[in-house]
Tab-separated table of N, CA and C and ligand atoms in Angstrom:
chain	number	residue	atom	x	y	z
A	145	UNK	N	-13.688	13.584	14.180
A	145	UNK	CA	-12.817	14.339	12.724
A	145	UNK	C	-12.635	15.748	12.926
A	146	UNK	N	-11.030	16.196	12.757
A	146	UNK	CA	-10.929	17.180	12.908
A	146	UNK	C	-11.582	17.797	12.101
A	147	UNK	N	-11.126	17.645	10.441
A	147	UNK	CA	-11.868	18.328	9.103
A	147	UNK	C	-12.456	17.592	8.705
A	148	UNK	N	-13.309	17.848	7.791
A	148	UNK	CA	-14.319	17.237	7.152
A	148	UNK	C	-13.722	16.808	5.762
A	149	UNK	N	-13.620	15.460	5.070
A	149	UNK	CA	-12.768	16.124	3.576
A	149	UNK	C	-13.099	16.078	2.565
A	150	UNK	N	-12.458	16.338	2.148
A	150	UNK	CA	-13.608	17.717	0.935
A	150	UNK	C	-14.226	16.669	-0.247
A	151	UNK	N	-13.478	16.902	-1.740
A	151	UNK	CA	-14.246	16.246	-2.896
A	151	UNK	C	-13.923	14.871	-2.676
A	152	UNK	N	-14.755	13.848	-3.050
A	152	UNK	CA	-14.678	12.378	-3.347
A	152	UNK	C	-13.852	11.660	-4.557
A	153	UNK	N	-12.440	11.523	-4.474
A	153	UNK	CA	-11.621	11.253	-5.311
A	153	UNK	C	-12.033	9.654	-6.303
A	154	UNK	N	-12.438	8.535	-5.529
A	154	UNK	CA	-12.795	7.921	-6.098
A	154	UNK	C	-13.928	6.637	-4.945
A	155	UNK	N	-14.909	6.204	-5.623
A	155	UNK	CA	-16.159	6.002	-4.379
A	155	UNK	C	-16.428	4.668	-4.264
A	156	UNK	N	-16.371	4.142	-2.676
A	156	UNK	CA	-16.782	2.751	-2.946
A	156	UNK	C	-17.131	2.113	-3.749
A	157	UNK	N	-17.345	1.963	-4.393
A	157	UNK	CA	-18.171	0.976	-5.925
A	157	UNK	C	-16.913	0.785	-6.295
A	158	UNK	N	-16.339	2.677	-7.464
A	158	UNK	CA	-14.561	2.575	-7.956
A	158	UNK	C	-13.706	1.686	-7.837
A	159	UNK	N	-13.814	1.601	-6.151
A	159	UNK	CA	-12.432	0.458	-5.382
A	159	UNK	C	-12.441	-0.660	-5.550
A	160	UNK	N	-13.889	-0.759	-5.316
A	160	UNK	CA	-14.155	-2.271	-5.077
A	160	UNK	C	-13.620	-3.069	-6.593
A	161	UNK	N	-13.999	-2.272	-7.843
A	161	UNK	CA	-13.985	-2.904	-9.117
A	161	UNK	C	-12.427	-2.805	-9.266
A	162	UNK	N	-11.608	-1.802	-9.138
A	162	UNK	CA	-10.862	-1.872	-9.080
A	162	UNK	C	-9.595	-3.220	-8.582
A	163	UNK	N	-10.577	-3.390	-7.254
A	163	UNK	CA	-9.505	-4.089	-6.273
A	163	UNK	C	-10.076	-5.413	-6.498
A	164	UNK	N	-11.506	-5.983	-7.329
A	164	UNK	CA	-11.078	-6.856	-8.049
A	164	UNK	C	-10.847	-7.535	-8.867
A	165	UNK	N	-10.303	-6.010	-9.684
A	165	UNK	CA	-9.261	-6.134	-10.962
A	165	UNK	C	-7.854	-6.944	-10.871
A	166	UNK	N	-7.003	-6.023	-9.675
A	166	UNK	CA	-6.221	-5.985	-8.951
A	166	UNK	C	-5.957	-7.382	-8.278
A	167	UNK	N	-6.743	-8.084	-7.977
A	167	UNK	CA	-6.851	-9.420	-7.283
A	167	UNK	C	-6.135	-10.558	-7.982
A	168	UNK	N	-7.438	-10.259	-9.196
A	168	UNK	CA	-6.937	-10.902	-11.218
A	168	UNK	C	-5.918	-10.804	-11.377
A	169	UNK	N	-5.184	-9.290	-11.835
A	169	UNK	CA	-3.920	-9.346	-12.155
A	169	UNK	C	-3.433	-10.508	-11.295
A	170	UNK	N	-2.771	-10.409	-9.904
A	170	UNK	CA	-2.013	-10.754	-8.946
A	170	UNK	C	-2.076	-12.197	-9.477
A	171	UNK	N	-3.440	-12.212	-9.241
A	171	UNK	CA	-3.390	-14.316	-9.664
A	171	UNK	C	-3.379	-15.238	-10.499
A	172	UNK	N	-3.256	-13.638	-12.079
A	172	UNK	CA	-2.336	-14.298	-13.152
A	172	UNK	C	-0.838	-14.670	-12.499
A	173	UNK	N	-0.356	-13.263	-12.169
A	173	UNK	CA	0.546	-13.230	-11.807
A	173	UNK	C	1.442	-14.768	-11.106
A	174	UNK	N	1.051	-15.291	-10.369
A	174	UNK	CA	1.565	-15.901	-9.215
A	174	UNK	C	0.703	-17.319	-9.299
A	175	UNK	N	2.071	-18.158	-9.073
A	175	UNK	CA	0.272	-19.295	-9.031
A	175	UNK	C	0.965	-19.575	-7.265
A	176	UNK	N	-0.133	-21.070	-7.551
A	176	UNK	CA	-0.385	-21.722	-6.353
A	176	UNK	C	1.337	-21.542	-5.747
A	177	UNK	N	1.926	-22.495	-6.546
A	177	UNK	CA	3.140	-23.301	-5.783
A	177	UNK	C	4.106	-21.701	-5.068
A	178	UNK	N	3.552	-20.559	-5.489
A	178	UNK	CA	5.151	-19.479	-4.672
A	178	UNK	C	4.428	-19.324	-3.325
A	179	UNK	N	3.201	-19.657	-2.765
A	179	UNK	CA	3.319	-19.327	-1.251
A	179	UNK	C	3.542	-17.476	-0.808
A	180	UNK	N	2.715	-16.923	-1.842
A	180	UNK	CA	2.746	-15.533	-2.205
A	180	UNK	C	2.700	-14.666	-0.555
A	181	UNK	N	3.810	-13.928	-0.110
A	181	UNK	CA	3.488	-13.785	1.419
A	181	UNK	C	3.289	-11.819	1.198
A	182	UNK	N	1.637	-11.526	1.314
A	182	UNK	CA	1.535	-10.256	1.368
A	182	UNK	C	1.591	-9.746	2.270
A	183	UNK	N	2.418	-8.145	1.957
A	183	UNK	CA	3.374	-8.060	3.705
A	183	UNK	C	2.791	-6.774	3.298
A	184	UNK	N	1.873	-6.239	4.205
A	184	UNK	CA	1.222	-4.509	4.568
A	184	UNK	C	1.970	-3.636	5.197
A	185	UNK	N	1.382	-2.241	4.103
A	185	UNK	CA	2.709	-1.777	5.159
A	185	UNK	C	1.555	-0.650	6.018
A	186	UNK	N	1.684	-1.134	7.401
A	186	UNK	CA	0.728	-0.484	8.452
A	186	UNK	C	1.273	1.345	8.211
A	187	UNK	N	0.077	1.894	8.880
A	187	UNK	CA	-1.548	0.584	8.894
A	187	UNK	C	-2.754	1.479	7.604
A	188	UNK	N	-1.492	2.674	6.565
A	188	UNK	CA	-1.923	2.737	5.701
A	188	UNK	C	-2.615	1.973	5.086
A	189	UNK	N	-2.122	0.692	4.793
A	189	UNK	CA	-3.366	-0.469	3.766
A	189	UNK	C	-3.681	-1.243	4.518
A	190	UNK	N	-4.222	-0.961	5.161
A	190	UNK	CA	-5.171	-2.077	6.772
A	190	UNK	C	-6.700	-2.566	5.695
A	191	UNK	N	-7.015	-1.822	5.119
A	191	UNK	CA	-8.400	-1.566	4.703
A	191	UNK	C	-8.692	-2.493	2.673
A	192	UNK	N	-7.161	-1.492	2.282
A	192	UNK	CA	-6.975	-2.560	0.883
A	192	UNK	C	-6.054	-3.201	1.202
A	193	UNK	N	-5.778	-4.077	2.019
A	193	UNK	CA	-4.857	-5.728	2.383
A	193	UNK	C	-6.797	-6.332	2.840
A	194	UNK	N	-7.735	-5.931	3.247
A	194	UNK	CA	-8.816	-6.723	3.849
A	194	UNK	C	-9.077	-7.522	2.880
A	195	UNK	N	-9.850	-5.812	2.215
A	195	UNK	CA	-10.212	-6.425	1.016
A	195	UNK	C	-9.975	-6.907	-0.425
A	196	UNK	N	-8.205	-7.370	-0.239
A	196	UNK	CA	-7.603	-7.396	-1.671
A	196	UNK	C	-7.274	-9.118	-1.229
A	197	UNK	N	-7.378	-9.398	-0.191
A	197	UNK	CA	-7.298	-10.898	0.178
A	197	UNK	C	-8.364	-11.352	-0.494
A	198	UNK	N	-9.225	-10.829	0.068
A	198	UNK	CA	-10.654	-11.254	-0.104
A	198	UNK	C	-11.140	-11.844	-1.343
A	199	UNK	N	-10.486	-11.454	-2.107
A	199	UNK	CA	-11.060	-10.606	-3.815
A	199	UNK	C	-9.294	-11.816	-4.012
A	200	UNK	N	-8.773	-12.167	-3.393
A	200	UNK	CA	-7.915	-13.050	-4.214
A	200	UNK	C	-7.729	-14.573	-4.153
A	201	UNK	N	-7.874	-15.247	-5.337
A	201	UNK	CA	-8.490	-17.180	-5.770
A	201	UNK	C	-6.952	-17.646	-5.796
A	202	UNK	N	-5.807	-16.919	-5.091
A	202	UNK	CA	-4.655	-17.840	-4.693
A	202	UNK	C	-4.622	-18.319	-3.517
A	203	UNK	N	-4.103	-18.826	-2.436
A	203	UNK	CA	-3.875	-18.177	-1.499
A	203	UNK	C	-2.137	-17.944	-0.950
A	204	UNK	N	-2.397	-17.118	-0.129
A	204	UNK	CA	-1.747	-16.557	0.398
A	204	UNK	C	-1.683	-15.689	1.934
A	205	UNK	N	-0.315	-16.023	2.214
A	205	UNK	CA	-0.279	-15.637	3.997
A	205	UNK	C	-0.204	-14.224	4.440
A	206	UNK	N	-0.691	-13.426	5.034
A	206	UNK	CA	-0.052	-11.852	5.593
A	206	UNK	C	0.004	-11.968	6.659
A	207	UNK	N	1.484	-10.704	5.796
A	207	UNK	CA	1.829	-9.936	7.529
A	207	UNK	C	1.738	-8.700	7.005
A	208	UNK	N	2.358	-8.415	7.820
A	208	UNK	CA	2.518	-6.502	7.957
A	208	UNK	C	4.088	-6.144	8.562
A	209	UNK	N	4.202	-4.649	7.812
A	209	UNK	CA	5.713	-4.217	8.735
A	209	UNK	C	5.198	-2.766	9.038
A	210	UNK	N	5.603	-2.107	9.239
A	210	UNK	CA	5.333	-0.356	10.242
A	210	UNK	C	6.314	-0.056	10.227
A	211	UNK	N	6.631	1.339	9.326
A	211	UNK	CA	7.281	2.169	9.047
A	211	UNK	C	6.903	3.333	9.511
A	212	UNK	N	7.581	4.593	10.239
A	212	UNK	CA	7.248	5.812	10.676
A	212	UNK	C	7.393	6.342	9.217
A	213	UNK	N	7.291	7.895	8.523
A	213	UNK	CA	7.967	8.543	7.565
A	213	UNK	C	6.631	9.724	7.888
A	214	UNK	N	5.581	9.867	8.195
A	214	UNK	CA	5.057	11.040	7.937
A	214	UNK	C	4.963	11.897	8.996
A	215	UNK	N	4.790	11.276	10.053
A	215	UNK	CA	4.670	11.625	11.633
A	215	UNK	C	2.824	12.569	10.564
A	216	UNK	N	2.802	14.123	11.628
A	216	UNK	CA	1.116	14.923	11.577
A	216	UNK	C	1.072	15.119	9.626
A	217	UNK	N	2.840	15.304	8.720
A	217	UNK	CA	2.656	16.258	8.130
A	217	UNK	C	1.472	16.110	6.761
A	218	UNK	N	1.940	17.335	6.362
A	218	UNK	CA	0.572	16.326	4.894
A	218	UNK	C	2.402	16.490	3.260
A	219	UNK	N	3.471	16.829	4.007
A	219	UNK	CA	4.736	16.468	2.801
A	219	UNK	C	5.483	15.562	3.645
A	220	UNK	N	5.949	14.571	3.265
A	220	UNK	CA	6.938	13.820	3.344
A	220	UNK	C	8.161	13.962	4.001
A	221	UNK	N	8.434	13.571	4.909
A	221	UNK	CA	9.731	14.242	5.913
A	221	UNK	C	11.352	13.695	4.580
A	222	UNK	N	10.844	12.055	4.592
A	222	UNK	CA	12.064	11.262	3.691
A	222	UNK	C	12.541	10.388	4.588
A	223	UNK	N	12.332	9.900	5.820
A	223	UNK	CA	13.085	9.461	6.751
A	223	UNK	C	11.914	8.729	6.856
A	224	UNK	N	12.520	7.453	6.970
A	224	UNK	CA	11.551	6.006	7.124
A	224	UNK	C	12.066	4.859	8.347
A	225	UNK	N	11.145	5.122	9.140
A	225	UNK	CA	11.907	3.866	10.412
A	225	UNK	C	11.355	2.838	10.145
A	226	UNK	N	12.047	2.131	10.806
A	226	UNK	CA	11.190	0.610	10.634
A	226	UNK	C	11.230	0.347	12.546
A	227	UNK	N	9.679	0.300	12.807
A	227	UNK	CA	8.497	0.033	14.027
A	227	UNK	C	9.060	-1.579	14.639
A	228	UNK	N	8.328	-2.549	13.168
A	228	UNK	CA	7.405	-3.983	13.488
A	228	UNK	C	8.453	-4.061	11.871
A	229	UNK	N	8.789	-5.624	11.610
A	229	UNK	CA	8.982	-5.846	9.926
A	229	UNK	C	8.515	-7.750	10.656
A	230	UNK	N	7.612	-7.827	9.651
A	230	UNK	CA	7.002	-9.806	10.258
A	230	UNK	C	7.812	-10.667	10.703
A	231	UNK	N	7.423	-11.220	11.759
A	231	UNK	CA	8.580	-12.192	12.236
A	231	UNK	C	8.560	-13.526	11.121
A	232	UNK	N	8.499	-13.696	10.925
A	232	UNK	CA	7.906	-14.663	9.572
A	232	UNK	C	9.250	-14.942	8.997
A	233	UNK	N	10.013	-15.570	8.814
A	233	UNK	CA	11.562	-15.673	7.964
A	233	UNK	C	11.270	-15.393	6.679
A	234	UNK	N	12.019	-14.226	6.253
A	234	UNK	CA	11.436	-13.624	4.707
A	234	UNK	C	12.041	-15.028	3.415
A	235	UNK	N	13.120	-15.445	3.884
A	235	UNK	CA	14.235	-15.930	2.714
A	235	UNK	C	13.519	-17.026	2.421
A	236	UNK	N	13.259	-17.167	1.014
A	236	UNK	CA	12.830	-18.047	-0.211
A	236	UNK	C	11.660	-17.393	-0.714
A	237	UNK	N	11.005	-16.246	0.409
A	237	UNK	CA	9.767	-16.166	-0.349
A	237	UNK	C	9.728	-15.018	-1.559
A	238	UNK	N	8.497	-15.599	-2.305
A	238	UNK	CA	7.740	-14.420	-2.957
A	238	UNK	C	6.730	-13.546	-2.161
A	239	UNK	N	7.235	-12.248	-2.135
A	239	UNK	CA	6.617	-10.940	-1.202
A	239	UNK	C	5.888	-10.105	-2.266
A	240	UNK	N	4.720	-10.143	-1.731
A	240	UNK	CA	3.675	-8.806	-2.147
A	240	UNK	C	3.817	-7.744	-1.357
A	241	UNK	N	4.098	-6.875	-1.427
A	241	UNK	CA	3.898	-5.274	-0.576
A	241	UNK	C	2.649	-4.506	-1.030
A	242	UNK	N	2.763	-4.242	0.316
A	242	UNK	CA	1.164	-4.131	-0.163
A	242	UNK	C	0.987	-2.056	0.428
A	243	UNK	N	0.867	-1.521	-0.131
A	243	UNK	CA	1.512	-0.335	-0.566
A	243	UNK	C	-0.302	0.659	-0.492
A	244	UNK	N	-0.816	2.085	0.828
A	244	UNK	CA	-1.965	2.261	0.116
A	244	UNK	C	-1.424	3.087	-0.864
A	245	UNK	N	-0.473	4.142	-1.063
A	245	UNK	CA	-0.317	5.304	-1.835
A	245	UNK	C	0.968	5.472	-1.986
A	246	UNK	N	1.901	5.235	-2.765
A	246	UNK	CA	3.282	5.577	-3.336
A	246	UNK	C	3.574	7.152	-3.919
A	247	UNK	N	4.573	8.125	-3.093
A	247	UNK	CA	3.995	9.403	-3.262
A	247	UNK	C	5.517	9.998	-4.373
A	248	UNK	N	6.104	9.887	-3.328
A	248	UNK	CA	7.565	9.997	-3.957
A	248	UNK	C	8.456	8.848	-4.349
A	249	UNK	N	8.221	8.002	-3.734
A	249	UNK	CA	8.618	6.183	-3.774
A	249	UNK	C	10.142	6.339	-2.650
A	250	UNK	N	9.710	7.275	-1.517
A	250	UNK	CA	11.070	6.871	-0.784
A	250	UNK	C	11.085	5.613	0.201
A	251	UNK	N	9.797	6.317	0.595
A	251	UNK	CA	9.034	4.379	1.221
A	251	UNK	C	9.816	2.495	0.821
A	252	UNK	N	9.633	3.069	-0.650
A	252	UNK	CA	9.780	1.967	-0.931
A	252	UNK	C	11.329	1.625	-1.163
A	253	UNK	N	12.285	2.231	-1.467
A	253	UNK	CA	13.249	2.734	-1.610
A	253	UNK	C	14.171	2.272	-0.534
A	254	UNK	N	13.416	2.376	0.666
A	254	UNK	CA	14.500	1.836	1.573
A	254	UNK	C	14.010	0.320	2.471
A	255	UNK	N	12.074	0.077	2.228
A	255	UNK	CA	11.917	-1.290	2.789
A	255	UNK	C	12.723	-2.013	1.844
A	256	UNK	N	12.277	-1.656	0.014
A	256	UNK	CA	12.649	-3.096	-1.267
A	256	UNK	C	14.013	-3.934	-0.233
A	257	UNK	N	14.786	-3.076	-0.553
A	257	UNK	CA	16.729	-3.709	-0.333
A	257	UNK	C	16.320	-4.086	1.243
A	258	UNK	N	15.939	-4.073	2.153
A	258	UNK	CA	16.140	-4.618	3.137
A	258	UNK	C	15.500	-5.510	2.938
A	259	UNK	N	13.841	-6.011	2.660
A	259	UNK	CA	13.275	-7.144	1.831
A	259	UNK	C	14.549	-8.068	1.092
A	260	UNK	N	15.077	-7.785	0.562
A	260	UNK	CA	15.826	-8.478	-0.575
A	260	UNK	C	17.154	-9.374	0.657
A	261	UNK	N	17.383	-8.150	0.821
A	261	UNK	CA	18.841	-8.411	1.876
A	261	UNK	C	18.631	-9.742	3.038
A	262	UNK	N	17.438	-9.978	3.464
A	262	UNK	CA	16.384	-11.078	4.319
A	262	UNK	C	16.579	-12.141	3.232
A	263	UNK	N	17.121	-12.441	2.322
A	263	UNK	CA	16.748	-13.631	1.359
A	263	UNK	C	15.325	-13.580	0.524
A	264	UNK	N	14.606	-12.592	0.656
A	264	UNK	CA	13.449	-12.597	-0.289
A	264	UNK	C	13.656	-13.070	-1.798
A	265	UNK	N	12.817	-14.203	-1.814
A	265	UNK	CA	13.043	-14.734	-3.680
A	265	UNK	C	12.635	-13.555	-4.764
A	266	UNK	N	11.593	-12.456	-4.426
A	266	UNK	CA	11.488	-12.260	-5.074
A	266	UNK	C	10.583	-10.714	-4.170
A	267	UNK	N	10.435	-9.825	-4.874
A	267	UNK	CA	9.709	-8.941	-4.117
A	267	UNK	C	9.315	-7.788	-5.301
A	268	UNK	N	7.106	-7.646	-4.973
A	268	UNK	CA	7.164	-6.844	-5.796
A	268	UNK	C	5.963	-6.006	-5.303
A	269	UNK	N	5.214	-4.674	-5.876
A	269	UNK	CA	4.524	-3.973	-5.175
A	269	UNK	C	3.560	-3.477	-5.149
A	270	UNK	N	2.266	-4.032	-5.012
A	270	UNK	CA	0.679	-3.161	-5.511
A	270	UNK	C	0.594	-2.189	-4.125
A	271	UNK	N	0.168	-0.833	-5.273
A	271	UNK	CA	0.329	0.123	-4.565
A	271	UNK	C	-1.993	0.245	-5.063
A	272	UNK	N	-2.365	1.068	-3.928
A	272	UNK	CA	-3.880	0.927	-3.977
A	272	UNK	C	-3.709	2.378	-4.756
A	273	UNK	N	-2.691	3.228	-5.038
A	273	UNK	CA	-2.509	4.817	-5.313
A	273	UNK	C	-0.962	5.067	-5.671
A	274	UNK	N	-0.857	5.591	-7.175
A	274	UNK	CA	0.335	5.836	-6.933
A	274	UNK	C	0.247	7.149	-7.432
A	275	UNK	N	1.589	7.803	-6.579
A	275	UNK	CA	1.063	9.553	-7.696
A	275	UNK	C	2.263	10.153	-8.642
A	276	UNK	N	2.894	8.933	-8.823
A	276	UNK	CA	4.539	9.148	-9.658
A	276	UNK	C	4.882	10.538	-9.633
A	277	UNK	N	5.550	11.442	-8.530
A	277	UNK	CA	6.066	12.490	-8.210
A	277	UNK	C	7.295	12.294	-8.529
A	278	UNK	N	7.701	10.947	-7.939
A	278	UNK	CA	9.053	10.758	-8.071
A	278	UNK	C	9.474	9.711	-8.220
A	279	UNK	N	10.747	9.332	-9.528
A	279	UNK	CA	11.177	8.078	-9.845
A	279	UNK	C	11.928	7.254	-8.745
A	280	UNK	N	11.438	6.472	-8.089
A	280	UNK	CA	11.695	5.549	-7.674
A	280	UNK	C	12.839	4.408	-7.884
A	281	UNK	N	13.336	3.418	-6.935
A	281	UNK	CA	14.078	2.877	-7.552
A	281	UNK	C	13.374	1.469	-8.226
A	282	UNK	N	12.184	1.833	-8.346
A	282	UNK	CA	11.247	0.155	-7.715
A	282	UNK	C	9.804	0.303	-7.964
A	283	UNK	N	9.845	0.607	-9.501
A	283	UNK	CA	8.163	0.733	-9.912
A	283	UNK	C	6.892	-0.507	-9.326
A	284	UNK	N	5.671	0.172	-8.172
A	284	UNK	CA	4.649	-0.747	-8.725
A	284	UNK	C	4.172	-1.915	-9.477
A	285	UNK	N	4.354	-2.857	-9.580
A	285	UNK	CA	3.775	-3.634	-10.956
A	285	UNK	C	2.519	-3.705	-10.820
A	286	UNK	N	1.700	-3.716	-9.521
A	286	UNK	CA	0.235	-3.423	-9.689
A	286	UNK	C	-0.047	-2.504	-9.160
A	287	UNK	N	-0.466	-1.398	-10.041
A	287	UNK	CA	-1.581	-0.024	-9.365
A	287	UNK	C	-2.699	0.137	-8.836
A	288	UNK	N	-3.675	0.584	-8.388
A	288	UNK	CA	-5.400	0.200	-8.258
A	288	UNK	C	-5.440	1.542	-9.286
A	289	UNK	N	-4.705	2.847	-9.091
A	289	UNK	CA	-5.513	4.102	-9.750
A	289	UNK	C	-4.006	4.716	-9.933
A	290	UNK	N	-3.917	5.706	-10.952
A	290	UNK	CA	-3.090	6.901	-10.905
A	290	UNK	C	-3.378	7.889	-10.461
A	291	UNK	N	-2.773	8.458	-9.126
A	291	UNK	CA	-3.789	9.082	-8.209
A	291	UNK	C	-2.743	9.992	-8.161
A	292	UNK	N	-3.864	12.145	-8.112
A	292	UNK	CA	-3.782	13.113	-8.824
A	292	UNK	C	-2.754	13.865	-7.418
A	293	UNK	N	-2.309	14.549	-7.606
A	293	UNK	CA	-0.895	15.215	-6.464
A	293	UNK	C	-2.117	16.325	-5.545
A	294	UNK	N	-2.973	15.236	-4.639
A	294	UNK	CA	-3.932	15.889	-3.938
A	294	UNK	C	-3.248	15.357	-2.618
A	295	UNK	N	-3.875	15.585	-0.922
A	295	UNK	CA	-3.756	14.891	-0.368
A	295	UNK	C	-5.205	14.617	-0.378
A	296	UNK	N	-4.679	12.349	-0.111
A	296	UNK	CA	-6.031	11.891	-0.050
A	296	UNK	C	-6.177	10.724	1.311
A	297	UNK	N	-7.051	11.007	1.972
A	297	UNK	CA	-7.889	10.445	2.452
A	297	UNK	C	-8.155	8.956	2.406
A	298	UNK	N	-9.131	9.157	3.259
A	298	UNK	CA	-9.840	7.198	3.271
A	298	UNK	C	-9.002	6.170	3.119
A	299	UNK	N	-10.891	4.928	3.008
A	299	UNK	CA	-9.820	3.500	2.622
A	299	UNK	C	-8.532	3.188	3.401
A	300	UNK	N	-8.349	3.491	4.381
A	300	UNK	CA	-6.998	3.306	4.730
A	300	UNK	C	-6.412	4.998	5.416
A	301	UNK	N	-6.571	5.221	4.548
A	301	UNK	CA	-5.307	6.916	4.363
A	301	UNK	C	-5.909	7.464	5.597
A	302	UNK	N	-4.880	8.542	6.206
A	302	UNK	CA	-5.249	8.965	7.075
A	302	UNK	C	-4.668	10.345	6.902
A	303	UNK	N	-5.087	11.510	7.997
A	303	UNK	CA	-4.828	12.513	7.795
A	303	UNK	C	-4.950	12.547	9.562
A	304	UNK	N	-3.270	12.805	10.315
A	304	UNK	CA	-3.086	13.129	11.643
A	304	UNK	C	-4.329	12.025	12.176
A	305	UNK	N	-4.465	10.742	11.866
A	305	UNK	CA	-5.239	9.512	12.067
A	305	UNK	C	-6.321	9.233	11.845
A	306	UNK	N	-6.817	10.597	11.713
A	306	UNK	CA	-8.214	11.112	10.845
A	306	UNK	C	-8.667	10.560	9.840
A	307	UNK	N	-9.585	10.217	9.545
A	307	UNK	CA	-10.212	9.915	8.624
A	307	UNK	C	-9.708	7.960	7.699
A	308	UNK	N	-9.407	6.752	8.863
A	308	UNK	CA	-9.042	5.960	7.663
A	308	UNK	C	-10.254	5.399	7.736
A	309	UNK	N	-11.514	5.723	8.718
A	309	UNK	CA	-12.606	4.698	8.455
A	309	UNK	C	-13.137	4.799	7.212
A	310	UNK	N	-12.735	6.301	6.410
A	310	UNK	CA	-14.135	6.069	5.034
A	310	UNK	C	-14.466	5.258	4.164
A	311	UNK	N	-15.354	4.737	3.584
A	311	UNK	CA	-15.727	3.585	2.448
A	311	UNK	C	-14.985	4.405	1.151
A	312	UNK	N	-14.719	5.660	1.108
A	312	UNK	CA	-14.217	5.986	-0.027
A	312	UNK	C	-12.720	7.129	0.561
A	313	UNK	N	-12.316	7.552	-1.176
A	313	UNK	CA	-10.919	8.423	-0.920
A	313	UNK	C	-11.429	9.630	-1.393
A	314	UNK	N	-10.718	10.646	-0.324
A	314	UNK	CA	-11.104	12.104	-0.613
A	314	UNK	C	-10.256	12.242	-0.848
A	315	UNK	N	-9.679	14.050	-1.407
A	315	UNK	CA	-9.345	14.668	-1.489
A	315	UNK	C	-9.261	15.731	-0.079
A	316	UNK	N	-8.830	16.469	1.001
A	316	UNK	CA	-8.870	17.557	2.102
A	316	UNK	C	-8.598	18.914	0.804
B	461	5GP	P1	6.384	7.988	-0.661
B	461	5GP	O1	7.705	7.148	0.357
B	461	5GP	O2	6.443	7.171	-1.645
B	461	5GP	O3	6.755	9.127	-0.449
B	461	5GP	O4	5.377	7.886	0.430
B	461	5GP	C1	4.361	7.346	0.518
B	461	5GP	C2	3.530	7.375	2.159
B	461	5GP	O5	3.555	8.760	2.238
B	461	5GP	C3	2.780	6.960	2.401
B	461	5GP	O6	2.528	4.729	2.650
B	461	5GP	C4	1.269	6.967	3.195
B	461	5GP	O7	1.237	6.645	4.577
B	461	5GP	C5	2.228	8.985	2.891
B	461	5GP	N1	1.355	9.318	1.498
B	461	5GP	C6	2.010	9.377	0.314
B	461	5GP	N2	0.744	10.665	0.224
B	461	5GP	C7	0.165	10.305	1.218
B	461	5GP	C8	-1.361	11.542	0.559
B	461	5GP	O8	-2.176	11.754	-0.341
B	461	5GP	N3	-2.701	10.680	2.018
B	461	5GP	C9	-2.331	9.899	2.951
B	461	5GP	N4	-3.026	10.422	3.875
B	461	5GP	N5	-0.691	9.420	3.249
B	461	5GP	C10	-0.128	10.118	1.445
B	462	MG	MG1	1.804	4.413	4.188
């Protein structure tokens, strides 16, 4: 790994507790009839999504989408490109987009309309971390933590592909 992560911001136990709480909030908001489709935004959401689905007590399906925006930089380039979007038909589906972190909200502003265009019945957002640096048109309905405006790594979040494996979230 290129640089050692600095201060621990959310330790593994804190994250585990909050993920269980989020799973309860989500299970209350949806019923089994919703056939909820969780769409994980790769790669950053993979650890969070894996823990979240195992804590969820309603049946869900899981797929992914891949967008690229950051490259190796620590600031958002503001441009989002789709590299993969779930092949399953989205028409009529209740979709919960699962994000590692919402920063400026630009990713959501581009992803959500596309899902609606494909006929999704509803699109809600679940973000482990929310920085609230800019107002997006789409507010995450389920938020794990209101995050500080630091560059965070671990629990799926990377810096130039390093640190995703850390079981905690740290600030570089
Ligand atoms: P937004 O489009 O909301 O500005 O940015 C969302 C994406 O930027 C996140 O999904 C994530 O990939 C990346 N990002 C934003 N802040 C951070 C951060 O503190 N750490 C890491 N590793 N990625 C971040
Ligand atoms: Mg991301």
